[in-house]
């Protein structure tokens, strides 16, 4: 049955576009076309594949401002962030292109012959992307999958299909073969499910909620389909008394307010050593209150709206009036606005302290000593990111080793670089994306023994 997706501008609630959505039958047809295109792509000379991907990167760069403006309109991202995101797609394509000619197997010593491994592409890859970082997350899967010789079917989130559709047009403009990279906008339980369940799709790369991730993993298990999951987070920001408190405070607001908190790496559990707890909060209040929230297209804006009314209602459900804390400001009127919020005085097992809110809301909890800090940091089902603020290098290393999370940073809040590995421990995910091994995740290893005795 045919249907349409309505794309809203989250800052104004105006309709930006209406996009035809993909039916299950159309997914079938897309898989068949992709499988055909993939055979030619895998057979092409590595240098030619690399050259086309580099050209794709150049074309993205030439359209960087257009892509960024589109991201502002459909996702409400600040223009500065949106430019970074479009640039990230360019860089991912460039980085992946550099890997095509380096994607080599091994030669392993054996008796009586020669043993080699060959890395072969998987075939057709389904990338199911979320709305929080529509462009970069789509490219995290797409760029290395293409570079490793696969075709890609990308299903963007219902609310944010426009940049993905534009990227598919730019791929053709750059000269990538027809049907090699197709974008299939549509509902998760229609187009997404069709990709997950299709026997012609060799691997699913999913980023989104833990709930949907678990159902995708279960359905992939039916066919032993490969799967990578990037799921939720509730990441700690550990502030020790021996840290540079001023620097820790200055970095705190945007560590959970960037992208209006709709970031799986957002440091939403601020854990502060009790001896500096009061001082930390005293310094944090003006820093939160002065965050500039408003029109995302304005260069001075630091935080825009939430993506949708559903998300706004979800965030509101965690922040009831009687809760204490620090509140910033946000515009009234149309748009999905929520002010920067820091909650204090909560129990560590309160819903806002242990569930992923996915909005501009953090909690501050005190801890006594290093052991208590580690215990609190590890006391959620998630394990994606985290930060450790201390001047003691031994402590920085000890705590980094003890916190069960895939991406930690010391005296900073950095999480994602396209050339370093990214992924979660525990229920934050399965597998790794980005980094030096990104292409290998889209290959099968074939071992071949060639006898020298015959
Ligand atoms: P979601 O998990 O429902 O959607 C993510 C993607 O999966 C979308 O493209 C969606 O269409 C697709 N999808 C949904 N149901 C599917 C199904 N049955 N089969 C195949 N694909 C399906 O996420 P959401 O509803 O947009 O957000 C809900 C919550 O998830 C957020 O509040 C947040 O906590 C979390 N989330 C996390 C991330 C992240 O980066 N880890 C991203 C988005 C959302």
XYZ file of C-alpha atoms and ligand atoms in Angstrom:
498
model
C 0.000 0.000 0.000
C 1.481 3.376 -0.964
C 1.873 6.079 1.687
C 3.759 9.355 2.259
C 6.024 10.761 4.961
C 5.443 14.316 6.074
C 8.639 16.142 6.990
C 8.227 18.984 9.515
C 10.607 21.781 10.423
C 11.023 21.119 14.184
C 11.725 24.806 14.889
C 8.453 26.026 13.335
C 6.250 22.923 12.848
C 5.823 23.933 9.163
C 5.664 21.166 6.569
C 8.966 21.094 4.679
C 8.178 18.244 2.276
C 6.043 15.216 1.601
C 8.024 12.172 0.554
C 6.661 8.995 -1.057
C 7.417 6.096 1.251
C 8.761 2.712 0.188
C 6.492 -0.325 0.325
C 7.666 -3.868 1.054
C 7.269 -4.755 -2.639
C 9.450 -1.785 -3.591
C 12.100 -2.967 -1.122
C 12.080 -6.346 -2.912
C 12.673 -4.668 -6.252
C 15.398 -2.450 -4.790
C 17.244 -5.478 -3.370
C 17.181 -7.181 -6.788
C 18.575 -4.072 -8.519
C 21.213 -3.598 -5.796
C 22.360 -7.219 -6.081
C 22.952 -6.736 -9.792
C 24.802 -3.464 -9.330
C 26.943 -4.990 -6.581
C 28.340 -7.671 -8.886
C 29.715 -5.087 -11.291
C 31.026 -2.935 -8.448
C 32.854 -5.822 -6.748
C 34.433 -6.792 -10.076
C 35.687 -3.254 -10.793
C 39.370 -2.473 -10.277
C 40.036 -1.283 -6.699
C 41.591 1.934 -8.001
C 38.420 2.712 -9.973
C 36.200 2.127 -6.941
C 38.451 4.336 -4.841
C 38.432 7.083 -7.472
C 34.615 7.094 -7.667
C 34.258 7.291 -3.885
C 36.744 10.185 -3.783
C 34.716 11.915 -6.468
C 31.580 11.349 -4.374
C 33.396 13.037 -1.452
C 34.257 16.021 -3.667
C 30.649 16.374 -4.856
C 29.414 16.255 -1.238
C 31.932 18.975 -0.385
C 30.678 21.118 -3.275
C 27.133 20.807 -1.839
C 28.124 21.134 1.814
C 26.169 24.316 2.502
C 23.056 23.002 0.726
C 23.152 19.735 2.695
C 23.713 21.635 5.950
C 20.723 23.945 5.296
C 18.564 20.910 4.528
C 19.628 19.334 7.845
C 18.697 22.539 9.684
C 15.227 22.491 8.116
C 14.359 18.837 8.590
C 16.179 18.082 11.863
C 16.486 21.478 13.608
C 20.253 21.131 14.017
C 22.241 24.293 14.555
C 23.846 25.474 11.341
C 27.358 25.067 12.776
C 26.665 21.435 13.673
C 24.950 20.762 10.348
C 27.999 22.007 8.419
C 30.203 19.726 10.513
C 27.859 16.812 9.760
C 27.950 17.337 5.991
C 31.752 17.652 6.238
C 31.815 14.406 8.187
C 30.092 12.609 5.271
C 32.759 13.973 2.920
C 35.549 12.845 5.272
C 34.047 9.388 5.767
C 33.884 8.869 2.004
C 37.466 10.044 1.619
C 38.689 7.823 4.454
C 36.817 4.797 3.100
C 38.182 5.466 -0.410
C 41.681 5.282 1.067
C 40.883 1.815 2.358
C 39.815 0.203 -0.914
C 43.363 -0.550 -2.061
C 44.499 -1.503 1.454
C 41.777 -4.081 2.093
C 44.068 -7.072 1.892
C 44.044 -10.575 3.329
C 46.963 -12.486 4.862
C 49.408 -15.180 4.005
C 49.665 -17.730 6.822
C 52.563 -20.190 7.132
C 51.490 -23.811 6.520
C 53.220 -27.052 5.504
C 52.806 -28.393 1.971
C 51.468 -25.306 0.298
C 50.418 -21.727 0.506
C 47.583 -20.447 2.691
C 45.956 -17.116 1.965
C 42.895 -15.274 3.221
C 40.677 -13.238 0.914
C 38.309 -10.547 2.157
C 35.163 -10.731 0.056
C 32.270 -8.261 0.091
C 29.085 -9.461 1.791
C 26.724 -8.319 -0.991
C 23.784 -6.019 -0.257
C 23.894 -4.114 3.039
C 20.844 -2.572 4.737
C 21.616 0.577 6.722
C 18.778 1.663 9.040
C 19.491 5.163 10.306
C 17.981 7.270 13.115
C 16.893 10.905 13.070
C 19.385 12.272 15.571
C 22.382 12.486 13.194
C 20.775 11.632 9.839
C 23.800 12.341 7.638
C 26.815 11.129 9.621
C 25.199 7.924 10.868
C 23.968 7.053 7.373
C 27.512 7.545 6.095
C 29.157 5.524 8.924
C 27.597 2.417 7.418
C 27.376 3.428 3.778
C 30.917 4.662 3.072
C 32.896 1.621 4.327
C 30.296 -0.821 2.972
C 30.622 0.644 -0.530
C 34.410 0.786 -0.240
C 34.522 -2.918 0.635
C 32.641 -3.744 -2.578
C 29.042 -3.930 -1.342
C 25.814 -2.269 -2.471
C 23.886 -0.227 0.121
C 20.180 0.244 0.744
C 19.740 3.073 3.225
C 16.498 3.514 5.143
C 16.510 6.918 6.825
C 14.268 7.714 9.807
C 10.672 8.714 9.035
C 11.240 12.297 10.217
C 14.525 12.946 8.353
C 14.644 11.462 4.823
C 15.699 14.587 2.884
C 19.481 14.696 3.293
C 19.691 10.958 2.573
C 17.713 11.379 -0.659
C 19.967 14.246 -1.692
C 23.088 12.170 -0.973
C 21.780 9.440 -3.308
C 21.407 12.040 -6.083
C 24.935 13.320 -5.433
C 26.306 9.766 -5.633
C 24.894 9.449 -9.159
C 26.238 12.891 -10.060
C 29.678 11.688 -8.918
C 29.433 8.701 -11.249
C 28.635 5.848 -8.837
C 26.796 3.069 -10.701
C 23.001 3.246 -10.817
C 21.310 1.217 -8.024
C 24.528 0.709 -6.042
C 23.427 3.159 -3.344
C 19.659 3.522 -3.007
C 17.692 5.419 -0.381
C 14.384 3.896 0.714
C 12.450 6.318 2.923
C 9.625 4.672 4.824
C 8.192 3.440 8.090
C 10.367 1.283 10.304
C 7.846 -1.528 10.498
C 7.369 -1.524 6.704
C 10.536 -0.574 4.790
C 12.853 -1.249 7.772
C 11.299 -4.635 8.518
C 11.372 -5.603 4.831
C 15.148 -4.991 4.762
C 15.707 -6.916 7.996
C 13.720 -9.911 6.793
C 14.850 -9.963 3.151
C 17.034 -13.002 2.323
C 18.924 -10.926 -0.248
C 20.240 -8.482 2.391
C 23.438 -9.862 3.902
C 23.893 -7.482 6.828
C 21.924 -4.880 8.771
C 23.629 -1.853 10.258
C 21.206 -0.354 12.745
C 21.403 2.773 14.906
C 18.459 3.675 17.115
C 16.636 2.568 20.221
C 17.626 -0.481 22.231
C 14.046 -1.763 21.954
C 14.045 -1.831 18.132
C 17.685 -3.000 18.063
C 16.786 -6.087 20.093
C 13.922 -6.953 17.746
C 16.194 -6.514 14.708
C 18.852 -8.735 16.251
C 16.250 -11.434 16.972
C 14.968 -11.301 13.394
C 18.500 -11.346 11.948
C 19.184 -14.444 14.073
C 16.489 -16.319 12.123
C 18.745 -16.125 9.047
C 22.097 -15.789 10.814
C 22.208 -12.394 9.141
C 25.146 -10.203 10.141
C 24.195 -7.257 12.299
C 25.830 -4.195 13.845
C 23.880 -2.343 16.530
C 24.517 1.175 17.830
C 21.906 1.676 20.538
C 21.267 3.959 23.466
C 23.444 5.408 26.183
C 23.348 7.018 29.619
C 26.931 8.113 29.751
C 28.719 9.322 32.889
C 30.747 12.504 33.232
C 33.003 11.740 36.228
C 34.364 14.847 37.927
C 37.001 14.135 40.587
C 37.951 16.683 43.246
C 41.524 16.756 41.910
C 40.409 17.939 38.452
C 40.488 21.451 37.030
C 36.930 22.182 38.222
C 36.560 25.361 36.143
C 37.501 23.473 32.971
C 35.188 20.577 33.880
C 32.279 22.971 34.434
C 32.952 24.924 31.242
C 32.812 21.727 29.176
C 29.739 20.297 30.894
C 26.810 22.173 29.245
C 27.517 21.145 25.643
C 28.528 17.622 26.729
C 24.807 16.882 27.082
C 23.121 19.803 25.290
C 24.771 19.396 21.917
C 22.082 18.397 19.370
C 19.526 19.199 22.115
C 20.691 16.111 24.000
C 19.551 13.814 21.178
C 22.913 12.130 21.157
C 23.605 8.567 22.216
C 26.939 9.744 23.698
C 25.440 12.648 25.698
C 27.016 12.824 29.164
C 23.699 12.866 30.999
C 24.891 11.451 34.331
C 27.179 14.035 35.877
C 28.925 12.287 38.780
C 30.770 14.738 41.046
C 32.987 13.953 44.041
C 31.143 15.080 47.157
C 33.908 17.415 48.389
C 33.484 19.631 45.273
C 29.784 18.962 44.630
C 28.440 22.328 45.926
C 31.186 24.323 44.195
C 30.533 22.462 40.916
C 26.796 23.238 40.988
C 27.413 26.883 41.926
C 29.635 27.299 38.842
C 27.382 25.192 36.606
C 24.183 27.229 37.147
C 25.272 30.356 35.192
C 26.865 28.186 32.493
C 23.549 26.383 31.892
C 21.434 29.526 32.124
C 23.528 31.300 29.492
C 23.258 28.613 26.775
C 21.712 30.245 23.686
C 18.616 28.289 22.631
C 16.710 29.391 19.530
C 16.557 29.550 15.741
C 18.963 26.824 14.573
C 19.765 28.767 11.394
C 21.224 31.622 13.495
C 25.020 31.302 13.704
C 24.998 32.268 17.416
C 22.560 29.546 18.472
C 24.023 26.754 20.595
C 20.936 24.569 20.919
C 17.887 24.107 18.704
C 14.554 22.306 19.164
C 13.842 18.630 19.690
C 13.004 16.600 16.591
C 9.257 16.078 17.112
C 6.247 16.413 19.387
C 6.601 12.728 20.318
C 10.140 13.384 21.503
C 9.091 16.565 23.340
C 6.359 14.685 25.212
C 8.812 11.941 26.059
C 11.346 14.415 27.503
C 8.603 16.261 29.438
C 7.523 13.022 31.057
C 10.892 12.836 32.867
C 10.950 16.419 34.173
C 8.064 17.044 36.525
C 7.642 20.446 38.235
C 8.554 19.292 41.736
C 12.068 18.188 40.709
C 14.914 20.466 41.833
C 17.722 21.694 39.659
C 18.959 24.250 37.156
C 16.779 25.311 34.213
C 17.842 27.357 31.220
C 15.552 29.103 28.779
C 13.871 28.130 25.491
C 11.554 29.925 23.040
C 7.757 29.758 23.437
C 5.352 29.281 20.573
C 5.545 26.842 17.662
C 8.403 24.349 17.549
C 9.444 21.493 19.817
C 11.357 23.448 22.463
C 12.651 22.273 25.824
C 15.059 24.266 28.044
C 18.476 22.999 29.172
C 17.826 21.197 32.439
C 20.041 19.776 35.199
C 18.256 17.752 37.885
C 19.662 17.430 41.409
C 18.630 15.484 44.502
C 17.508 12.394 42.572
C 18.123 8.825 43.681
C 20.575 7.007 41.366
C 17.774 4.641 40.318
C 15.213 7.374 39.497
C 14.000 7.067 35.865
C 15.683 10.339 34.791
C 18.962 9.096 36.315
C 19.107 5.729 34.605
C 16.917 5.791 31.465
C 17.911 7.445 28.188
C 15.887 10.690 28.038
C 17.291 11.769 24.643
C 16.721 15.444 25.367
C 18.541 18.372 27.037
C 18.334 16.843 30.502
C 21.152 15.690 32.793
C 21.255 14.612 36.430
C 24.016 15.394 38.948
C 24.813 12.739 41.547
C 27.522 12.886 44.236
C 30.101 10.139 44.817
C 32.513 9.523 47.711
C 35.707 8.058 46.245
C 37.133 6.338 43.159
C 35.502 2.982 43.897
C 32.119 4.634 44.426
C 32.550 6.608 41.179
C 33.249 3.436 39.196
C 30.326 1.616 40.807
C 27.933 4.441 39.924
C 29.352 4.828 36.413
C 28.749 1.130 35.733
C 25.314 0.980 37.328
C 23.246 1.190 34.114
C 22.426 -1.293 31.373
C 24.267 0.959 28.920
C 27.973 1.324 28.157
C 28.555 3.665 25.251
C 30.648 6.669 26.306
C 31.957 8.541 29.299
C 34.346 11.230 30.485
C 36.822 11.344 33.347
C 38.007 14.663 34.765
C 41.127 14.361 36.933
C 44.707 15.674 37.062
C 45.962 12.317 38.368
C 47.178 10.331 35.364
C 47.173 7.045 37.264
C 43.545 7.586 38.228
C 42.647 8.527 34.648
C 44.050 5.232 33.425
C 42.580 3.128 36.276
C 39.110 4.577 35.828
C 39.268 4.321 32.025
C 40.016 0.617 32.418
C 37.290 0.096 35.020
C 34.377 1.842 33.294
C 32.556 -0.590 30.997
C 32.034 1.614 27.954
C 33.287 1.643 24.378
C 34.346 5.293 24.099
C 35.948 7.195 26.951
C 37.679 10.540 27.054
C 39.863 12.072 29.736
C 39.579 15.802 30.468
C 37.421 16.234 27.364
C 34.137 14.975 25.977
C 35.198 13.724 22.601
C 33.630 10.466 21.385
C 33.507 10.176 17.651
C 36.259 10.444 15.080
C 35.851 8.662 11.793
C 39.314 7.099 12.062
C 38.900 5.676 15.596
C 36.577 2.779 16.515
C 33.144 3.513 17.920
C 30.572 1.249 19.593
C 29.002 0.129 22.822
C 29.470 -2.302 25.685
C 26.484 -4.057 27.288
C 23.090 -2.971 25.873
C 24.589 0.018 24.040
C 25.357 -2.108 21.040
C 27.138 -4.846 19.208
C 30.147 -4.537 16.936
C 32.220 -1.480 16.092
C 31.937 1.134 13.385
C 34.462 3.646 12.033
C 38.185 3.351 12.707
C 40.896 1.364 10.959
C 38.764 -1.818 10.698
C 35.598 -0.191 9.326
C 35.818 -1.854 5.913
C 36.577 -5.309 7.298
C 33.191 -5.310 9.050
C 31.606 -5.480 5.576
C 33.542 -8.525 4.384
C 33.670 -12.282 4.859
C 37.058 -13.913 5.326
C 37.712 -16.782 2.958
C 40.657 -19.058 3.641
C 42.271 -20.785 0.650
C 44.958 -23.473 0.889
C 46.921 -24.139 -2.301
C 48.884 -27.359 -2.254
C 52.432 -27.341 -3.633
C 52.605 -31.150 -3.511
C 50.423 -31.925 -6.553
P 13.789 3.847 16.603
O 14.724 2.839 17.135
O 12.331 3.577 16.626
O 14.146 4.178 15.065
C 15.441 4.106 14.489
C 15.330 3.596 13.052
O 14.804 2.275 13.064
C 14.372 4.414 12.174
O 14.882 4.463 10.853
C 13.106 3.585 12.214
O 12.269 3.794 11.109
C 13.662 2.175 12.225
N 12.745 1.179 12.747
C 11.786 1.351 13.696
N 11.124 0.191 13.897
C 11.677 -0.731 13.084
C 11.419 -2.112 12.838
N 10.459 -2.770 13.486
N 12.193 -2.763 11.943
C 13.171 -2.132 11.283
N 13.451 -0.802 11.460
C 12.717 -0.116 12.349
O 14.086 5.187 17.330
P 13.066 6.404 17.527
O 11.669 5.978 17.766
O 13.260 7.303 16.412
O 13.616 6.979 18.894
C 13.198 6.402 20.128
C 14.319 6.430 21.136
O 15.429 5.669 20.654
C 14.912 7.791 21.430
O 14.162 8.500 22.324
C 16.271 7.406 21.924
O 16.221 7.032 23.276
C 16.636 6.211 21.105
N 17.471 6.560 19.936
C 18.804 6.314 20.012
C 19.615 6.656 18.945
C 21.079 6.422 18.977
O 21.819 7.085 18.276
N 21.547 5.447 19.732
C 19.085 7.240 17.811
C 17.702 7.453 17.734
C 16.930 7.099 18.814
